[in-house]
Coordinates of C-alpha atoms in Angstrom, one line a residue:
M889 CA -0.1 -0.1 0.1
G890 CA 1.3 3.5 -0.9
R891 CA 1.6 6.1 1.6
I892 CA -0.6 9.4 1.9
V893 CA 1.2 12.6 0.0
I894 CA 0.6 15.9 1.4
T895 CA 1.4 19.0 -0.5
G896 CA 1.2 22.6 0.5
T897 CA 2.9 25.6 1.0
F898 CA 4.9 25.1 3.9
D899 CA 6.5 28.3 3.8
T900 CA 3.3 30.1 4.8
K901 CA 1.2 27.4 6.3
A902 CA 3.8 25.3 7.8
E903 CA 1.8 25.3 11.4
P904 CA -1.4 23.5 10.4
L905 CA 0.4 21.6 7.7
R906 CA 2.8 19.8 10.3
L907 CA 0.3 19.5 12.6
L908 CA -1.7 17.5 10.0
A909 CA 1.5 15.3 9.6
R910 CA 1.4 14.8 13.1
M911 CA -2.1 13.6 13.3
L912 CA -1.7 11.1 9.9
E913 CA 1.4 9.8 11.8
S914 CA -0.6 9.3 15.1
L915 CA -3.4 7.1 12.7
G916 CA -0.5 4.9 11.6
S917 CA 0.0 6.5 8.3
P918 CA 3.2 9.0 8.3
P919 CA 3.0 11.0 5.3
I920 CA 5.2 12.2 2.3
T921 CA 5.6 15.8 2.4
I922 CA 6.1 18.1 -0.9
D923 CA 6.8 21.8 -0.1
T924 CA 5.4 23.9 -3.2
G925 CA 6.0 27.2 -1.2
V926 CA 7.9 29.7 -3.4
F927 CA 10.0 31.1 -0.3
G928 CA 12.1 28.0 0.6
G929 CA 12.9 27.6 4.3
D930 CA 13.9 24.2 6.1
H931 CA 10.4 22.8 7.1
G932 CA 11.6 19.2 7.3
C933 CA 9.8 18.0 4.3
D934 CA 10.6 15.0 2.5
Y935 CA 10.7 17.0 -0.9
P936 CA 11.8 20.5 0.2
A937 CA 10.8 23.6 -1.8
E938 CA 14.3 23.7 -3.4
S939 CA 14.0 20.1 -4.9
V940 CA 10.7 20.7 -5.9
A941 CA 11.9 23.9 -8.1
E942 CA 14.9 21.7 -9.3
A943 CA 12.4 18.8 -10.6
A944 CA 11.0 21.8 -12.8
G945 CA 14.3 22.7 -13.9
H946 CA 15.0 25.9 -12.0
S947 CA 16.1 27.4 -8.4
L948 CA 14.2 29.0 -6.2
E949 CA 16.4 32.1 -6.8
E950 CA 14.8 32.2 -10.4
L951 CA 11.3 32.6 -8.9
P952 CA 10.9 36.0 -8.3
P953 CA 10.8 37.6 -11.7
L954 CA 8.3 35.4 -12.4
G955 CA 6.0 37.0 -10.4
R956 CA 3.5 35.1 -7.8
S957 CA 1.6 33.5 -10.5
G958 CA 4.6 32.2 -12.5
A959 CA 6.4 31.2 -9.5
V960 CA 3.5 29.1 -8.5
S961 CA 3.2 27.5 -12.0
L962 CA 7.0 26.3 -11.8
M963 CA 6.4 24.9 -8.2
T964 CA 3.3 22.9 -9.3
R965 CA 4.8 21.3 -12.2
G966 CA 8.0 20.4 -10.1
A967 CA 5.6 18.7 -7.5
S968 CA 3.8 16.9 -10.6
R969 CA 6.9 15.7 -11.7
I970 CA 7.7 14.3 -8.3
L971 CA 4.4 12.9 -7.7
D972 CA 4.2 11.1 -11.1
R973 CA 7.6 9.8 -10.1
L974 CA 6.4 8.2 -6.7
E975 CA 3.4 7.2 -8.4
Q976 CA 5.3 5.1 -10.9
Q977 CA 7.1 3.7 -8.1
G978 CA 4.0 2.4 -6.5
E979 CA 4.7 5.0 -3.3
V980 CA 1.0 7.2 -3.8
G981 CA -1.6 5.8 -1.8
A982 CA -3.3 9.0 -1.4
L983 CA -3.2 12.7 -2.2
V984 CA -4.0 15.2 0.0
C985 CA -3.7 19.2 -0.5
M986 CA -4.7 22.0 2.2
G987 CA -4.8 25.4 2.1
G988 CA -6.3 28.5 0.5
S989 CA -6.9 29.0 -3.5
N990 CA -3.1 28.3 -4.0
A991 CA -3.5 25.1 -2.7
A992 CA -6.7 24.5 -5.0
A993 CA -5.2 25.5 -8.0
V994 CA -2.0 23.3 -7.2
F995 CA -4.4 20.4 -6.7
A996 CA -6.2 21.0 -9.8
R997 CA -2.8 20.3 -11.4
L998 CA -1.9 17.5 -9.4
V999 CA -5.3 15.6 -9.9
P1000 CA -4.7 14.5 -13.4
V1001 CA -1.1 12.9 -12.5
L1002 CA -3.0 10.4 -10.5
P1003 CA -5.0 7.5 -11.9
I1004 CA -8.7 7.1 -11.1
G1005 CA -8.6 5.1 -8.2
I1006 CA -6.2 6.7 -5.9
P1007 CA -8.0 8.9 -3.6
K1008 CA -7.4 13.0 -3.9
I1009 CA -8.4 14.8 -1.2
L1010 CA -8.7 18.8 -0.8
M1011 CA -9.7 20.8 2.4
A1012 CA -9.6 24.7 1.3
T1013 CA -12.0 27.5 1.5
S1014 CA -12.4 27.5 -2.4
V1015 CA -14.5 24.6 -2.4
A1016 CA -17.4 26.9 -1.7
G1017 CA -17.0 28.3 -4.9
E1018 CA -16.8 26.7 -8.8
T1019 CA -15.3 23.1 -8.4
R1020 CA -15.3 22.0 -12.0
T1021 CA -11.9 22.8 -12.5
L1022 CA -10.9 21.1 -9.2
V1023 CA -12.9 17.8 -9.9
G1024 CA -11.7 17.6 -13.5
G1025 CA -13.5 14.1 -14.0
S1026 CA -11.7 12.4 -11.4
D1027 CA -12.2 10.8 -8.3
V1028 CA -11.8 14.0 -5.7
T1029 CA -13.0 14.5 -2.0
M1030 CA -13.4 17.8 -0.8
L1031 CA -14.1 19.2 2.4
Y1032 CA -14.8 22.9 3.1
P1033 CA -13.0 23.9 6.5
I1034 CA -15.1 26.5 7.7
L1035 CA -12.4 28.6 8.7
D1036 CA -9.6 29.8 6.6
I1037 CA -6.3 27.4 7.0
E1038 CA -4.5 29.6 9.4
G1039 CA -2.9 28.9 12.7
D1040 CA -4.2 27.1 15.2
N1041 CA -7.6 27.0 17.0
S1042 CA -10.1 24.5 18.5
I1043 CA -12.5 24.2 15.2
L1044 CA -9.6 24.1 12.5
R1045 CA -7.7 21.2 14.5
N1046 CA -11.3 19.0 14.6
M1047 CA -11.4 20.0 11.0
M1048 CA -7.9 18.8 10.3
A1049 CA -8.8 15.5 12.5
R1050 CA -11.7 14.9 10.1
L1051 CA -9.5 15.3 7.3
A1052 CA -6.9 12.8 8.3
R1053 CA -9.2 10.1 9.3
V1054 CA -11.0 10.6 5.9
A1055 CA -7.4 10.5 4.0
V1056 CA -6.6 7.1 6.3
A1057 CA -10.0 5.9 5.6
L1058 CA -9.7 6.4 1.9
L1059 CA -6.3 4.9 1.9
E1060 CA -6.8 1.5 3.6
S1061 CA -10.0 1.3 1.4
G1062 CA -7.6 0.5 -1.7
P1063 CA -7.6 1.7 -5.0
L1064 CA -10.5 1.3 -6.9
Q1065 CA -8.9 -0.6 -9.6
Q1066 CA -8.4 -3.8 -7.5
R1067 CA -12.3 -4.1 -7.7
R1068 CA -12.9 -3.3 -11.0
N1069 CA -13.3 -6.0 -13.9
P1070 CA -12.4 -3.6 -16.8
E1071 CA -12.8 -6.2 -19.7
N1072 CA -16.5 -6.7 -18.6
S1073 CA -16.9 -3.1 -18.3
V1074 CA -19.2 -0.6 -20.6
G1075 CA -19.2 3.0 -20.0
L1076 CA -22.8 5.1 -21.2
T1077 CA -23.6 8.5 -20.5
M1078 CA -27.2 9.7 -20.1
Y1079 CA -29.3 12.7 -19.4
G1080 CA -32.9 12.5 -17.5
V1081 CA -34.1 12.8 -21.2
T1082 CA -32.7 9.7 -22.5
N1083 CA -32.6 7.8 -18.9
T1084 CA -35.2 5.2 -20.6
C1085 CA -32.6 4.4 -23.3
V1086 CA -29.9 4.3 -20.6
S1087 CA -31.9 1.6 -18.6
H1088 CA -32.8 -0.5 -21.5
C1089 CA -29.0 -0.6 -22.2
R1090 CA -28.2 -1.5 -18.8
R1091 CA -30.6 -4.5 -18.4
L1092 CA -29.6 -5.9 -21.8
L1093 CA -25.9 -5.4 -20.7
S1094 CA -26.7 -7.5 -17.8
S1095 CA -28.0 -10.5 -19.8
Y1096 CA -24.7 -10.7 -21.6
G1097 CA -22.9 -10.3 -18.0
R1098 CA -21.7 -7.2 -18.9
E1099 CA -21.5 -4.3 -15.9
S1100 CA -22.7 -0.7 -16.9
L1101 CA -20.6 2.4 -15.6
V1102 CA -23.2 5.3 -16.3
F1103 CA -21.9 9.1 -16.5
H1104 CA -24.0 11.8 -16.0
A1105 CA -23.5 14.2 -18.9
N1106 CA -23.2 17.2 -17.2
G1107 CA -19.9 18.5 -18.1
T1108 CA -17.7 16.8 -15.5
G1109 CA -19.6 13.5 -16.0
G1110 CA -18.3 13.7 -19.9
R1111 CA -14.3 14.2 -18.5
S1112 CA -15.1 11.1 -16.2
F1113 CA -16.3 9.1 -18.7
E1114 CA -13.4 10.3 -21.1
S1115 CA -11.1 9.6 -18.5
F1116 CA -12.2 6.0 -18.0
I1117 CA -11.8 5.0 -21.6
R1118 CA -8.0 6.5 -21.4
Q1119 CA -7.4 4.6 -18.3
G1120 CA -8.5 1.3 -19.7
L1121 CA -11.4 1.0 -17.0
V1122 CA -13.8 -0.2 -19.5
A1123 CA -13.9 -2.5 -22.3
S1124 CA -16.3 -0.7 -24.8
A1125 CA -18.7 3.1 -24.8
I1126 CA -22.2 3.5 -25.4
D1127 CA -22.4 6.9 -25.7
V1128 CA -25.8 7.7 -25.7
T1129 CA -26.1 11.4 -24.5
I1130 CA -23.6 14.1 -26.3
S1131 CA -25.1 17.1 -25.4
E1132 CA -21.8 18.3 -23.4
V1133 CA -20.5 18.9 -27.0
T1134 CA -24.0 20.9 -27.9
D1135 CA -23.3 23.3 -24.7
E1136 CA -19.7 23.5 -25.7
L1137 CA -20.5 24.9 -29.4
F1138 CA -23.6 27.0 -28.7
G1139 CA -22.9 28.9 -25.2
G1140 CA -24.3 26.2 -22.8
L1141 CA -23.7 25.4 -19.0
W1142 CA -22.0 22.3 -19.1
P1143 CA -19.2 21.7 -21.8
A1144 CA -16.8 19.0 -21.6
G1145 CA -14.1 20.1 -23.1
P1146 CA -12.4 19.6 -26.6
D1147 CA -11.6 16.3 -25.4
R1148 CA -15.1 15.1 -25.5
L1149 CA -15.6 12.0 -27.9
T1150 CA -12.1 11.6 -28.7
A1151 CA -10.9 9.0 -26.2
A1152 CA -12.1 5.8 -27.5
S1153 CA -11.2 6.8 -31.1
N1154 CA -7.3 7.3 -29.7
A1155 CA -7.2 4.3 -27.3
G1156 CA -8.7 1.8 -29.8
V1157 CA -11.9 0.8 -27.2
P1158 CA -15.2 0.1 -29.4
Q1159 CA -17.8 2.7 -29.0
V1160 CA -21.4 3.4 -30.7
V1161 CA -22.5 7.0 -30.5
A1162 CA -26.0 8.3 -30.6
P1163 CA -27.2 12.0 -30.7
G1164 CA -28.8 11.8 -27.5
A1165 CA -30.2 15.2 -26.0
I1166 CA -28.7 17.3 -28.9
D1167 CA -32.0 19.1 -29.1
M1168 CA -31.5 21.1 -26.2
I1169 CA -28.6 23.7 -24.8
C1170 CA -29.0 24.1 -21.1
L1171 CA -29.0 27.4 -19.6
G1172 CA -29.6 28.6 -16.4
P1173 CA -33.0 30.0 -14.9
P1174 CA -35.7 31.9 -17.3
A1175 CA -35.0 35.3 -16.1
S1176 CA -31.0 35.0 -16.8
L1177 CA -31.4 33.9 -20.5
P1178 CA -29.3 35.8 -22.9
D1179 CA -31.5 38.0 -25.1
E1180 CA -30.4 36.0 -28.3
F1181 CA -32.2 33.0 -26.9
R1182 CA -35.4 34.5 -25.2
A1183 CA -37.2 34.4 -28.8
R1184 CA -36.5 30.7 -29.1
T1185 CA -38.5 27.9 -28.0
Y1186 CA -37.6 26.4 -24.7
Q1187 CA -38.7 24.5 -21.9
A1188 CA -38.0 24.9 -18.1
H1189 CA -36.3 21.5 -16.7
N1190 CA -36.1 22.7 -12.9
D1191 CA -36.0 26.2 -11.1
L1192 CA -32.4 26.3 -12.3
V1193 CA -32.1 25.0 -15.7
T1194 CA -33.8 26.2 -18.8
L1195 CA -33.5 24.1 -21.9
I1196 CA -33.1 25.8 -25.4
R1197 CA -34.2 24.1 -28.3
T1198 CA -31.2 23.9 -31.0
T1199 CA -31.9 24.7 -34.6
P1200 CA -31.2 22.3 -37.8
E1201 CA -28.3 24.7 -38.5
E1202 CA -26.8 23.9 -35.1
N1203 CA -27.4 20.5 -35.3
Y1204 CA -25.6 20.3 -38.7
T1205 CA -22.5 21.8 -37.2
L1206 CA -22.7 19.4 -34.2
G1207 CA -22.7 16.5 -36.8
Q1208 CA -19.7 17.7 -38.2
T1209 CA -17.9 18.2 -34.9
V1210 CA -19.0 14.7 -34.0
A1211 CA -17.4 13.2 -37.1
E1212 CA -14.5 15.3 -36.7
R1213 CA -13.5 14.4 -33.0
I1214 CA -14.1 10.9 -33.6
G1215 CA -11.8 11.3 -36.4
T1216 CA -9.9 8.0 -37.6
P1217 CA -10.9 5.6 -35.0
R1218 CA -8.4 2.4 -34.0
A1219 CA -11.4 0.6 -33.2
V1220 CA -14.7 0.0 -34.5
A1221 CA -16.9 3.3 -34.2
S1222 CA -20.6 3.7 -35.2
V1223 CA -22.9 6.4 -34.9
L1224 CA -26.3 5.3 -34.9
V1225 CA -29.3 8.0 -35.0
P1226 CA -33.1 7.6 -34.0
M1227 CA -34.7 9.3 -36.6
H1228 CA -38.0 9.7 -34.7
G1229 CA -36.6 11.6 -31.9
V1230 CA -33.4 12.5 -29.9
S1231 CA -34.8 13.2 -26.4
E1232 CA -37.5 12.8 -24.0
L1233 CA -38.8 16.1 -25.6
D1234 CA -38.1 15.5 -29.4
I1235 CA -40.8 13.0 -29.8
A1236 CA -44.2 13.0 -31.9
G1237 CA -46.4 15.9 -30.1
G1238 CA -43.3 17.3 -27.7
P1239 CA -42.2 20.7 -27.3
F1240 CA -39.1 19.7 -28.9
H1241 CA -40.0 17.7 -31.8
D1242 CA -38.1 18.7 -35.1
P1243 CA -37.5 16.1 -37.8
E1244 CA -35.4 18.5 -39.8
A1245 CA -33.1 18.9 -37.1
V1246 CA -32.2 15.5 -36.8
E1247 CA -31.6 15.1 -40.6
A1248 CA -29.4 18.1 -40.3
F1249 CA -27.6 16.5 -37.8
V1250 CA -26.9 13.4 -40.3
D1251 CA -26.4 15.4 -42.9
G1252 CA -23.3 17.6 -40.7
V1253 CA -22.1 13.9 -40.0
Q1254 CA -21.5 12.8 -43.5
S1255 CA -20.1 16.1 -44.6
R1256 CA -17.1 15.2 -42.6
L1257 CA -16.6 11.5 -43.5
A1258 CA -14.2 10.3 -45.7
I1259 CA -14.9 8.2 -48.8
E1260 CA -13.7 5.1 -46.9
S1261 CA -14.0 6.2 -43.4
P1262 CA -14.0 3.3 -40.5
L1263 CA -16.7 5.5 -38.8
S1264 CA -20.2 4.2 -39.7
L1265 CA -23.3 5.8 -39.8
T1266 CA -26.8 4.4 -39.6
R1267 CA -30.3 5.8 -39.4
L1268 CA -32.9 3.7 -37.6
D1269 CA -36.6 4.2 -37.6
Y1270 CA -37.1 4.9 -33.9
H1271 CA -36.9 7.3 -31.0
I1272 CA -34.2 6.8 -28.7
N1273 CA -35.7 5.9 -26.0
D1274 CA -37.6 2.7 -27.8
L1275 CA -36.3 -0.8 -26.6
E1276 CA -35.6 -1.6 -30.4
F1277 CA -33.2 1.4 -30.5
A1278 CA -31.1 0.4 -27.5
E1279 CA -31.2 -3.0 -28.7
A1280 CA -29.4 -2.0 -31.4
M1281 CA -26.6 0.1 -29.8
V1282 CA -25.9 -2.7 -27.6
A1283 CA -25.6 -5.4 -30.3
T1284 CA -23.4 -3.0 -32.1
V1285 CA -21.1 -2.6 -29.4
L1286 CA -21.1 -6.1 -28.1
A1287 CA -20.6 -7.3 -31.9
S1288 CA -17.1 -5.5 -31.8
T1289 CA -15.8 -6.9 -28.2

């Protein structure tokens, strides 16, 4: 079993960070400590600031001209390289970062260094705000410390004791990979409006002895889906819901970034993709809608989310993007299009029903297919939530595994 690694700015947070280290020692888990502070000093760390800077190819003396942001970035790069080396040697059992916004920024850069399955824990006041950049699609645990991480007081001590116990408990639970059986696992993506399709797929996959891992297509979920594929934690992918790409292209709330729809092709993982929920752009409450969306068809999903109906022109662009991102896959890749509707709202008589928009998506995909493209495109006379459509998706992906 690896050890808990603490990274932090020991130049400014030495007192609480040392206390956290002693707490872990008292629980039988002496940590490895990495100092990312920019001012140096002897704080008794396993990797003092000088060695962290050297790991980034510089010395502490070279930091001041870089300014605070540049110096923090360089120290983060050095810490990343040290952490990566420790992980390759099997010495990392968990990562713990504690501090303020600086600690959160460092944490966000360190998370991708570690594979899914190794616990990554942050206690910082920053977790009270926007956390998507901190999660990054990985298995992150965050604690809000109530007080700033400064000095020593009874409340902070109690919160740090809680952090220490959480870290040890997660360390002792072992990495997720030891409990996985990737060759039988299939990754799927879901929204509420494609839930029925995914439920059908899960039941069908179970009958074939496959385990379904379902990711919520809310931006972060899509990043997790892509990470699982890249790290070999699923054997195939049924990408039912690609609305995160729609949000990315047209200003929605939940984009998953430009890597969405790329991992399976690059990793050689069989995939079948459906245009689930491409009929909608997710925005905030109706009162917050930008002027350009107010005249369009929209539907309140709840008090916080409003769904804007996409246009045929937008769906055409989306189809082009899907084909371009899948590119030249190293394994079987298929796009199956349910011509009778792509979501619960896009159904005959429904508020978003628009067959022309679905056809536009098909045209967009076809416009980017090479003459001998390994990516296949198939129209099916079903709605996305029909059992027959789920059967087609499952059959397609199972035929290639």
